[in-house]
Coordinates of N, CA and C in Angstrom, one line a residue:
Chain L
S153 N -19.7 -6.5 23.6 CA -19.7 -7.8 22.8 C -20.0 -7.4 21.3
Q154 N -19.6 -8.3 20.4 CA -19.8 -8.0 19.0 C -21.3 -8.3 18.7
Q155 N -21.8 -7.4 17.8 CA -23.2 -7.6 17.4 C -23.2 -8.8 16.4
G156 N -22.2 -8.8 15.5 CA -22.1 -9.8 14.5 C -21.1 -10.9 14.9
E157 N -21.4 -12.1 14.8 CA -20.5 -13.2 15.1 C -20.5 -14.1 13.9
E158 N -19.3 -14.2 13.2 CA -19.2 -15.1 12.0 C -18.8 -16.5 12.4
D159 N -19.3 -17.4 11.6 CA -19.0 -18.8 11.8 C -18.8 -19.5 10.5
P160 N -17.8 -20.2 10.2 CA -16.7 -20.5 11.1 C -15.7 -19.3 11.2
Q161 N -14.7 -19.5 12.1 CA -13.7 -18.4 12.1 C -12.7 -18.6 11.0
A162 N -12.5 -19.8 10.5 CA -11.6 -20.1 9.4 C -12.2 -21.2 8.6
L163 N -12.0 -21.1 7.3 CA -12.6 -22.1 6.3 C -11.6 -22.3 5.2
S164 N -11.2 -23.6 4.9 CA -10.4 -23.9 3.7 C -11.1 -24.8 2.8
I165 N -11.2 -24.5 1.6 CA -11.8 -25.3 0.6 C -11.0 -25.4 -0.7
Q166 N -11.3 -26.4 -1.5 CA -10.7 -26.5 -2.8 C -11.3 -25.5 -3.8
E167 N -10.5 -25.1 -4.7 CA -11.0 -24.2 -5.8 C -12.1 -24.9 -6.5
G168 N -13.1 -24.1 -6.8 CA -14.3 -24.6 -7.5 C -15.4 -25.1 -6.6
E169 N -15.1 -25.3 -5.3 CA -16.2 -25.6 -4.4 C -16.9 -24.4 -4.0
N170 N -18.0 -24.6 -3.3 CA -18.8 -23.5 -2.7 C -18.4 -23.2 -1.3
A171 N -18.4 -22.0 -0.9 CA -18.0 -21.6 0.5 C -19.2 -20.9 1.1
T172 N -19.5 -21.3 2.3 CA -20.7 -20.8 3.1 C -20.2 -20.2 4.4
M173 N -20.5 -19.0 4.7 CA -20.2 -18.4 6.0 C -21.5 -17.9 6.6
N174 N -21.5 -17.9 7.9 CA -22.7 -17.5 8.6 C -22.4 -16.4 9.6
C175 N -23.4 -15.6 9.9 CA -23.3 -14.5 10.7 C -24.6 -14.4 11.6
S176 N -24.3 -14.3 12.9 CA -25.5 -14.2 13.8 C -25.3 -12.8 14.5
Y177 N -26.5 -12.2 14.9 CA -26.5 -10.9 15.5 C -27.5 -10.9 16.6
K178 N -27.5 -9.9 17.4 CA -28.3 -9.9 18.7 C -29.5 -9.0 18.7
T179 N -29.4 -7.9 18.0 CA -30.5 -6.9 18.1 C -31.2 -6.7 16.8
S180 N -32.3 -6.0 16.8 CA -33.0 -5.7 15.5 C -32.1 -4.8 14.6
I181 N -32.3 -5.1 13.3 CA -31.4 -4.4 12.4 C -32.2 -3.7 11.3
N182 N -31.6 -2.8 10.6 CA -32.2 -2.2 9.4 C -31.6 -2.8 8.2
N183 N -30.3 -3.2 8.2 CA -29.7 -3.9 7.1 C -28.5 -4.7 7.6
L184 N -28.1 -5.6 6.8 CA -26.9 -6.4 7.1 C -26.0 -6.4 5.8
Q185 N -24.7 -6.2 6.1 CA -23.8 -6.1 4.9 C -22.7 -7.1 5.1
W186 N -22.1 -7.4 3.9 CA -20.9 -8.3 3.9 C -19.8 -7.5 3.3
Y187 N -18.6 -7.7 3.8 CA -17.4 -7.0 3.3 C -16.3 -8.1 3.2
R188 N -15.4 -7.8 2.3 CA -14.2 -8.6 2.1 C -13.0 -7.8 2.4
Q189 N -12.0 -8.5 3.0 CA -10.7 -7.8 3.3 C -9.6 -8.7 2.8
N190 N -8.9 -8.3 1.8 CA -7.6 -9.0 1.5 C -6.6 -8.6 2.5
S191 N -5.6 -9.5 2.6 CA -4.6 -9.4 3.7 C -4.0 -8.1 3.7
G192 N -4.0 -7.4 4.9 CA -3.4 -6.1 5.1 C -4.0 -5.0 4.4
R193 N -5.2 -5.1 3.9 CA -5.8 -4.0 3.1 C -7.1 -3.6 3.8
G194 N -7.7 -2.6 3.2 CA -9.0 -2.1 3.7 C -10.1 -3.0 3.3
L195 N -11.3 -2.8 3.8 CA -12.5 -3.6 3.5 C -13.1 -3.1 2.2
V196 N -13.7 -4.1 1.5 CA -14.5 -3.8 0.3 C -15.9 -4.3 0.5
H197 N -16.8 -3.4 0.2 CA -18.3 -3.8 0.3 C -18.6 -4.8 -0.7
L198 N -19.3 -5.9 -0.3 CA -19.8 -6.9 -1.3 C -21.3 -6.8 -1.6
I199 N -22.1 -6.7 -0.5 CA -23.5 -6.8 -0.7 C -24.2 -6.3 0.5
L200 N -25.4 -5.8 0.3 CA -26.2 -5.3 1.4 C -27.6 -5.9 1.3
I201 N -28.1 -6.4 2.4 CA -29.5 -6.9 2.4 C -30.3 -6.2 3.5
R202 N -31.5 -5.8 3.1 CA -32.3 -5.0 4.1 C -33.1 -6.0 4.9
S203 N -33.7 -5.5 6.0 CA -34.4 -6.3 6.9 C -35.7 -6.9 6.4
N204 N -36.2 -6.3 5.3 CA -37.4 -6.8 4.7 C -37.1 -7.7 3.5
E205 N -35.9 -8.0 3.3 CA -35.5 -8.9 2.2 C -35.0 -10.2 2.8
R206 N -35.2 -11.3 2.0 CA -34.8 -12.6 2.5 C -33.6 -13.2 1.8
E207 N -33.4 -12.8 0.5 CA -32.3 -13.3 -0.3 C -31.9 -12.3 -1.3
K208 N -30.6 -12.3 -1.6 CA -30.1 -11.3 -2.5 C -28.9 -12.0 -3.3
H209 N -28.8 -11.7 -4.5 CA -27.7 -12.3 -5.3 C -26.9 -11.1 -6.0
S210 N -25.6 -11.4 -6.1 CA -24.7 -10.5 -6.8 C -23.6 -11.4 -7.4
G211 N -23.7 -11.6 -8.7 CA -22.7 -12.5 -9.4 C -22.6 -13.9 -8.7
R212 N -21.5 -14.2 -8.2 CA -21.3 -15.5 -7.5 C -21.7 -15.5 -6.0
L213 N -22.2 -14.4 -5.6 CA -22.5 -14.2 -4.2 C -24.0 -14.4 -4.0
R214 N -24.4 -15.1 -2.9 CA -25.8 -15.2 -2.5 C -25.9 -15.0 -1.0
V215 N -26.7 -14.0 -0.6 CA -26.9 -13.7 0.8 C -28.3 -14.0 1.2
T216 N -28.4 -14.6 2.3 CA -29.8 -14.8 2.9 C -29.8 -14.2 4.3
L217 N -31.0 -13.8 4.6 CA -31.2 -13.1 5.9 C -32.5 -13.7 6.6
D218 N -32.3 -14.2 7.8 CA -33.5 -14.7 8.5 C -33.6 -13.9 9.8
T219 N -34.5 -12.9 9.8 CA -34.6 -12.0 10.9 C -35.2 -12.7 12.2
S220 N -35.9 -13.7 12.0 CA -36.5 -14.5 13.1 C -35.4 -15.2 13.9
K221 N -34.4 -15.6 13.2 CA -33.3 -16.3 13.8 C -32.1 -15.4 14.0
K222 N -32.2 -14.1 13.6 CA -31.1 -13.1 13.7 C -29.9 -13.7 13.1
S223 N -30.0 -14.2 11.9 CA -28.8 -14.8 11.2 C -28.8 -14.5 9.7
S224 N -27.6 -14.6 9.2 CA -27.4 -14.4 7.7 C -26.3 -15.3 7.3
S225 N -26.4 -15.7 6.0 CA -25.3 -16.5 5.4 C -24.9 -15.9 4.1
L226 N -23.6 -16.1 3.8 CA -23.0 -15.7 2.6 C -22.5 -16.9 1.9
L227 N -23.0 -17.1 0.7 CA -22.5 -18.2 -0.1 C -21.7 -17.7 -1.3
I228 N -20.5 -18.2 -1.5 CA -19.7 -17.9 -2.7 C -19.7 -19.2 -3.5
T229 N -20.2 -19.1 -4.7 CA -20.2 -20.3 -5.5 C -19.0 -20.4 -6.4
A230 N -18.6 -21.6 -6.8 CA -17.5 -21.8 -7.7 C -16.3 -21.0 -7.3
S231 N -15.8 -21.2 -6.1 CA -14.7 -20.4 -5.6 C -13.5 -20.4 -6.4
R232 N -12.8 -19.2 -6.3 CA -11.5 -19.0 -7.0 C -10.4 -18.7 -6.1
A233 N -9.2 -18.8 -6.5 CA -8.1 -18.5 -5.6 C -8.1 -17.0 -5.1
A234 N -8.7 -16.1 -6.0 CA -8.8 -14.7 -5.7 C -9.8 -14.4 -4.6
D235 N -10.6 -15.4 -4.2 CA -11.6 -15.2 -3.2 C -11.0 -15.4 -1.8
T236 N -9.7 -15.8 -1.8 CA -9.0 -16.0 -0.5 C -9.0 -14.6 0.2
A237 N -9.5 -14.5 1.4 CA -9.7 -13.2 2.1 C -10.4 -13.4 3.4
S238 N -10.5 -12.4 4.2 CA -11.4 -12.4 5.3 C -12.7 -11.8 5.0
Y239 N -13.8 -12.3 5.5 CA -15.1 -11.8 5.2 C -15.8 -11.4 6.5
F240 N -16.4 -10.2 6.5 CA -17.0 -9.7 7.7 C -18.5 -9.4 7.4
C241 N -19.3 -9.7 8.4 CA -20.7 -9.1 8.3 C -20.7 -7.9 9.2
A242 N -21.6 -7.0 8.9 CA -21.8 -5.8 9.6 C -23.3 -5.4 9.6
T243 N -23.8 -5.0 10.8 CA -25.2 -4.7 10.9 C -25.4 -3.2 11.1
G244 N -26.5 -2.7 10.4 CA -26.9 -1.3 10.6 C -28.2 -1.3 11.3
N245 N -28.3 -0.3 12.2 CA -29.5 -0.3 13.0 C -30.4 1.0 12.7
F246 N -31.6 0.9 13.0 CA -32.5 2.0 12.7 C -32.1 3.3 13.4
G247 N -32.1 4.4 12.6 CA -31.8 5.7 13.2 C -30.4 5.8 13.7
N248 N -29.5 5.0 13.2 CA -28.1 5.0 13.7 C -27.2 5.0 12.5
E249 N -26.2 5.9 12.5 CA -25.3 5.9 11.3 C -24.2 4.9 11.4
K250 N -24.1 4.2 12.5 CA -23.0 3.3 12.7 C -23.3 1.9 12.2
L251 N -22.2 1.2 11.8 CA -22.3 -0.2 11.5 C -21.5 -1.0 12.6
T252 N -22.0 -2.1 13.0 CA -21.3 -3.0 14.0 C -20.7 -4.2 13.3
F253 N -19.4 -4.4 13.3 CA -18.8 -5.5 12.6 C -18.6 -6.7 13.4
G254 N -18.6 -7.8 12.8 CA -18.2 -9.1 13.5 C -16.7 -9.3 13.4
T255 N -16.3 -10.4 13.9 CA -14.9 -10.7 14.0 C -14.3 -11.4 12.7
G256 N -15.2 -11.8 11.8 CA -14.7 -12.2 10.5 C -14.5 -13.7 10.4
T257 N -14.6 -14.2 9.1 CA -14.2 -15.5 8.7 C -13.1 -15.5 7.7
R258 N -12.0 -16.2 8.0 CA -10.9 -16.3 7.2 C -11.1 -17.4 6.2
L259 N -11.2 -17.1 4.9 CA -11.4 -18.1 3.8 C -10.2 -18.3 3.0
T260 N -9.8 -19.5 2.9 CA -8.6 -19.9 2.1 C -9.1 -20.8 1.0
I261 N -8.8 -20.5 -0.2 CA -9.1 -21.3 -1.4 C -7.8 -22.0 -1.8
I262 N -7.9 -23.3 -1.9 CA -6.7 -24.1 -2.2 C -6.7 -24.4 -3.7
P263 N -5.7 -24.0 -4.4 CA -5.7 -24.2 -5.9 C -5.7 -25.7 -6.3
Chain O
D73 N -15.4 6.3 -9.1 CA -15.2 5.5 -8.0 C -14.9 6.3 -6.7
V74 N -15.5 5.9 -5.6 CA -15.1 6.5 -4.4 C -13.7 6.2 -4.0
K75 N -13.0 7.2 -3.5 CA -11.7 6.9 -3.1 C -11.5 7.5 -1.7
V76 N -11.0 6.6 -0.8 CA -10.7 7.0 0.5 C -9.2 6.8 0.7
T77 N -8.4 7.8 1.0 CA -7.0 7.7 1.2 C -6.6 7.9 2.6
Q78 N -5.5 7.3 3.0 CA -5.0 7.5 4.3 C -3.5 7.9 4.2
S79 N -3.1 8.7 5.1 CA -1.8 9.4 4.9 C -0.6 8.4 4.8
S80 N -0.7 7.4 5.6 CA 0.5 6.4 5.6 C 0.0 5.0 5.6
R81 N 0.7 4.1 5.0 CA 0.4 2.7 5.1 C 1.0 2.1 6.4
Y82 N 2.2 2.5 6.7 CA 2.9 2.0 7.8 C 3.5 3.2 8.6
L83 N 3.5 3.1 9.9 CA 3.9 4.2 10.8 C 4.5 3.6 12.0
V84 N 5.7 4.1 12.4 CA 6.3 3.6 13.7 C 6.6 4.8 14.5
K85 N 6.0 4.8 15.7 CA 6.2 5.9 16.7 C 6.7 5.4 18.0
R86 N 7.1 6.3 18.8 CA 7.6 6.0 20.2 C 6.5 6.3 21.2
T87 N 6.5 5.6 22.3 CA 5.6 5.8 23.4 C 5.7 7.3 23.8
G88 N 4.5 7.9 24.0 CA 4.4 9.3 24.4 C 4.3 10.3 23.3
E89 N 4.6 9.9 22.1 CA 4.5 10.8 20.9 C 3.1 11.1 20.6
K90 N 2.9 12.3 20.0 CA 1.6 12.7 19.5 C 1.5 12.2 18.1
V91 N 0.5 11.5 17.7 CA 0.4 10.9 16.4 C -0.9 11.4 15.7
F92 N -0.7 11.7 14.4 CA -1.8 12.1 13.6 C -2.0 11.2 12.4
L93 N -3.2 10.6 12.3 CA -3.6 9.8 11.2 C -4.6 10.6 10.3
E94 N -4.3 10.8 9.1 CA -5.2 11.6 8.2 C -5.9 10.7 7.2
C95 N -7.2 11.1 7.0 CA -8.0 10.4 6.0 C -8.7 11.4 5.2
V96 N -8.7 11.1 3.9 CA -9.4 12.0 2.9 C -10.3 11.2 2.0
Q97 N -11.5 11.7 1.8 CA -12.4 11.1 0.8 C -12.9 12.1 -0.2
D98 N -13.1 11.6 -1.4 CA -13.4 12.5 -2.5 C -14.8 12.4 -3.1
M99 N -15.7 11.9 -2.3 CA -17.1 11.7 -2.8 C -18.1 12.5 -2.0
D100 N -17.7 13.5 -1.3 CA -18.6 14.4 -0.7 C -19.5 13.7 0.3
H101 N -19.0 12.7 1.0 CA -19.8 11.9 2.0 C -19.9 12.7 3.3
E102 N -21.1 12.6 3.9 CA -21.3 13.3 5.1 C -20.6 12.6 6.3
N103 N -20.7 11.3 6.3 CA -20.1 10.5 7.4 C -18.7 10.0 7.2
M104 N -17.9 10.1 8.2 CA -16.6 9.5 8.2 C -16.4 8.8 9.5
F105 N -15.6 7.7 9.5 CA -15.4 6.8 10.6 C -13.9 6.5 10.8
W106 N -13.5 6.2 12.0 CA -12.2 5.7 12.3 C -12.5 4.4 13.1
Y107 N -11.8 3.3 12.7 CA -11.8 2.0 13.3 C -10.4 1.6 13.6
R108 N -10.3 0.7 14.6 CA -9.1 0.0 14.8 C -9.4 -1.5 14.7
Q109 N -8.4 -2.3 14.1 CA -8.7 -3.7 13.8 C -7.5 -4.5 14.5
D110 N -7.9 -5.4 15.3 CA -7.0 -6.2 16.1 C -7.4 -7.7 15.9
P111 N -6.4 -8.6 15.8 CA -6.7 -10.0 15.6 C -7.7 -10.5 16.6
G112 N -8.7 -11.2 16.1 CA -9.7 -11.8 17.0 C -10.7 -10.9 17.6
L113 N -10.5 -9.6 17.3 CA -11.5 -8.6 17.8 C -12.3 -7.9 16.7
G114 N -11.9 -8.2 15.5 CA -12.7 -7.5 14.4 C -12.4 -6.0 14.3
L115 N -13.4 -5.3 13.8 CA -13.3 -3.8 13.7 C -14.0 -3.2 14.9
R116 N -13.4 -2.3 15.5 CA -14.0 -1.6 16.6 C -14.0 -0.1 16.3
L117 N -15.2 0.5 16.5 CA -15.3 1.9 16.1 C -14.7 2.8 17.2
I118 N -13.9 3.8 16.8 CA -13.2 4.7 17.7 C -14.1 6.0 17.8
Y119 N -14.2 6.6 16.7 CA -15.0 7.9 16.6 C -15.7 7.9 15.2
F120 N -16.7 8.6 15.1 CA -17.2 9.0 13.8 C -17.7 10.4 13.8
S121 N -17.9 10.9 12.6 CA -18.3 12.3 12.4 C -19.4 12.3 11.3
Y122 N -20.5 13.0 11.5 CA -21.6 13.1 10.6 C -21.7 14.4 9.9
D123 N -20.7 15.3 10.2 CA -20.7 16.6 9.6 C -19.4 17.3 10.0
V124 N -19.1 18.4 9.3 CA -18.0 19.2 9.7 C -18.1 19.6 11.1
K125 N -17.0 19.5 11.8 CA -16.9 19.9 13.2 C -17.8 19.1 14.2
M126 N -18.4 18.1 13.7 CA -19.3 17.2 14.5 C -18.6 15.9 14.7
K127 N -18.7 15.4 15.9 CA -18.1 14.1 16.2 C -18.9 13.3 17.3
E128 N -18.8 12.0 17.2 CA -19.4 11.2 18.2 C -18.5 10.1 18.6
K129 N -18.5 9.8 19.9 CA -17.6 8.7 20.3 C -18.2 7.3 19.9
G130 N -17.3 6.4 19.5 CA -17.6 5.1 19.2 C -17.5 4.2 20.4
D131 N -17.1 3.0 20.2 CA -17.0 2.0 21.3 C -15.8 2.1 22.1
I132 N -14.7 2.6 21.5 CA -13.4 2.6 22.2 C -12.7 4.0 22.0
P133 N -13.3 5.1 22.5 CA -12.7 6.4 22.2 C -11.5 6.8 23.1
E134 N -11.3 6.0 24.2 CA -10.3 6.4 25.2 C -8.9 6.5 24.6
G135 N -8.2 7.6 24.8 CA -6.8 7.7 24.3 C -6.8 8.3 22.9
Y136 N -7.9 8.6 22.3 CA -8.0 9.2 21.0 C -8.8 10.4 21.0
S137 N -8.5 11.3 20.0 CA -9.4 12.4 19.7 C -9.5 12.5 18.2
V138 N -10.4 13.3 17.7 CA -10.6 13.5 16.2 C -10.8 14.9 15.9
S139 N -10.6 15.2 14.6 CA -10.8 16.6 14.1 C -11.4 16.5 12.7
R140 N -12.4 17.3 12.5 CA -13.0 17.3 11.1 C -13.3 18.8 10.8
E141 N -12.3 19.4 10.2 CA -12.4 20.9 9.9 C -13.0 21.1 8.5
K142 N -12.8 20.1 7.6 CA -13.4 20.1 6.3 C -14.1 18.8 6.0
K143 N -15.1 18.9 5.1 CA -15.9 17.7 4.9 C -15.2 16.5 4.4
E144 N -14.1 16.7 3.6 CA -13.4 15.6 3.0 C -12.4 15.0 3.9
R145 N -12.0 15.6 5.0 CA -10.9 15.2 5.8 C -11.3 14.9 7.3
F146 N -10.8 13.8 7.7 CA -11.1 13.3 9.1 C -9.8 12.8 9.7
S147 N -9.4 13.5 10.8 CA -8.1 13.1 11.4 C -8.3 12.4 12.7
L148 N -7.5 11.4 12.9 CA -7.5 10.7 14.2 C -6.2 11.1 14.9
I149 N -6.3 11.5 16.2 CA -5.1 11.9 17.0 C -4.9 11.0 18.2
L150 N -3.7 10.6 18.3 CA -3.3 9.9 19.5 C -2.5 10.9 20.3
E151 N -3.1 11.4 21.4 CA -2.4 12.5 22.1 C -1.1 12.1 22.7
S152 N -1.0 10.9 23.2 CA 0.2 10.3 23.8 C 0.2 8.8 23.6
A153 N 0.9 8.5 22.5 CA 0.8 7.1 22.0 C 1.3 6.1 23.1
S154 N 0.6 5.0 23.1 CA 1.0 3.9 24.0 C 1.1 2.6 23.3
T155 N 1.9 1.6 23.8 CA 2.1 0.4 23.1 C 0.8 -0.4 22.8
N156 N -0.2 -0.2 23.7 CA -1.5 -0.9 23.4 C -2.3 -0.2 22.3
Q157 N -1.8 0.8 21.7 CA -2.4 1.4 20.5 C -1.8 0.9 19.2
T158 N -0.9 0.0 19.3 CA -0.3 -0.6 18.2 C -1.5 -1.4 17.5
S159 N -1.8 -1.1 16.3 CA -2.9 -1.7 15.6 C -3.0 -1.3 14.2
M160 N -4.0 -1.9 13.4 CA -4.3 -1.4 12.1 C -5.5 -0.4 12.3
Y161 N -5.3 0.8 11.7 CA -6.3 1.8 11.7 C -7.0 2.0 10.4
L162 N -8.3 1.9 10.3 CA -9.0 2.0 9.1 C -10.0 3.1 9.1
C163 N -10.0 3.9 8.1 CA -10.9 5.0 7.9 C -11.9 4.6 6.9
A164 N -13.2 5.1 7.1 CA -14.2 4.8 6.1 C -15.1 6.0 6.0
S165 N -15.9 6.0 4.9 CA -16.9 7.1 4.8 C -18.1 6.6 4.1
N166 N -19.3 7.3 4.3 CA -20.5 6.9 3.5 C -21.4 8.1 3.5
L167 N -22.5 7.9 2.7 CA -23.6 8.9 2.7 C -24.4 8.7 4.0
R168 N -25.1 9.8 4.3 CA -25.9 9.7 5.5 C -26.9 8.6 5.4
A169 N -27.2 7.8 6.4 CA -28.1 6.7 6.4 C -29.5 7.1 6.0
G170 N -30.2 6.1 5.5 CA -31.5 6.3 5.0 C -31.6 6.3 3.5
G171 N -30.5 6.6 2.9 CA -30.5 6.6 1.4 C -30.2 5.2 0.9
P172 N -30.1 5.0 -0.4 CA -29.9 3.7 -0.9 C -28.5 3.2 -0.7
G173 N -27.6 4.0 -0.4 CA -26.2 3.5 -0.2 C -25.7 3.7 1.2
N174 N -26.0 2.8 2.1 CA -25.5 2.9 3.4 C -24.1 2.2 3.6
E175 N -23.6 1.6 2.5 CA -22.4 0.9 2.5 C -21.3 1.9 2.9
Q176 N -20.3 1.4 3.5 CA -19.1 2.2 3.9 C -18.0 1.9 2.9
F177 N -17.2 2.9 2.6 CA -16.1 2.8 1.7 C -14.8 3.0 2.6
F178 N -13.9 2.1 2.5 CA -12.7 2.1 3.3 C -11.5 2.5 2.6
G179 N -10.6 3.1 3.4 CA -9.2 3.4 3.0 C -8.4 2.1 3.1
P180 N -7.1 2.1 2.7 CA -6.3 1.0 2.7 C -5.8 0.6 4.1
G181 N -5.9 1.5 5.0 CA -5.5 1.2 6.4 C -4.1 1.7 6.7
T182 N -3.8 2.0 7.9 CA -2.5 2.4 8.4 C -2.1 1.5 9.5
R183 N -1.0 0.8 9.3 CA -0.5 -0.1 10.4 C 0.4 0.7 11.3
L184 N 0.0 0.9 12.5 CA 0.8 1.7 13.4 C 1.4 0.8 14.4
T185 N 2.7 1.0 14.6 CA 3.5 0.3 15.7 C 4.0 1.4 16.6
V186 N 3.7 1.2 17.9 CA 4.2 2.1 19.0 C 5.2 1.3 19.8
L187 N 6.4 1.9 19.8 CA 7.5 1.2 20.5 C 7.7 1.7 21.9

């Protein structure tokens, strides 16, 4: 089963609105990362938050992590058409080189 | 900038053929990974390598093998391609975990179709 499960599976919003995606996971983690994938392309790393952090910002991105609930959220503010993509969370575990990816949220920004 | 390249963007092969997918990274990363991506299933790890000539099975290694003869190159081999191996294949690399950059850097992907 997937360690990370994103919610919702698909999201459509108007340009300029904020987009929020959620990720839940099952086991203890060292860090949680968010990636973006444009259609038919490779993934691009967006932001990493460590297990001892609660919130992190990068430009229009805001990530929160609640280890007690084993969940994270990604907020994209003031969305743009170029934000249309799939977004994946991935968890890294202690002493383990691997990341475990979720199934992704497909975000569509309507101009 | 880190660059991860994959030998082909699109590939069409026939059932039973031996298929090689090549991946090269230019940032001296220790770790390299092969994933396959299918609709509704996300990314699933096939194999990864943490050093030259070292490899470890991921979640779905059956039907695949890998080779890492040089640090910068990681090859995925389908010994006898089957139609259920039709998928998008993604290669990634990163520095060894524990450092500040555990993020993975991805190649553009190879969309493989097996007929």
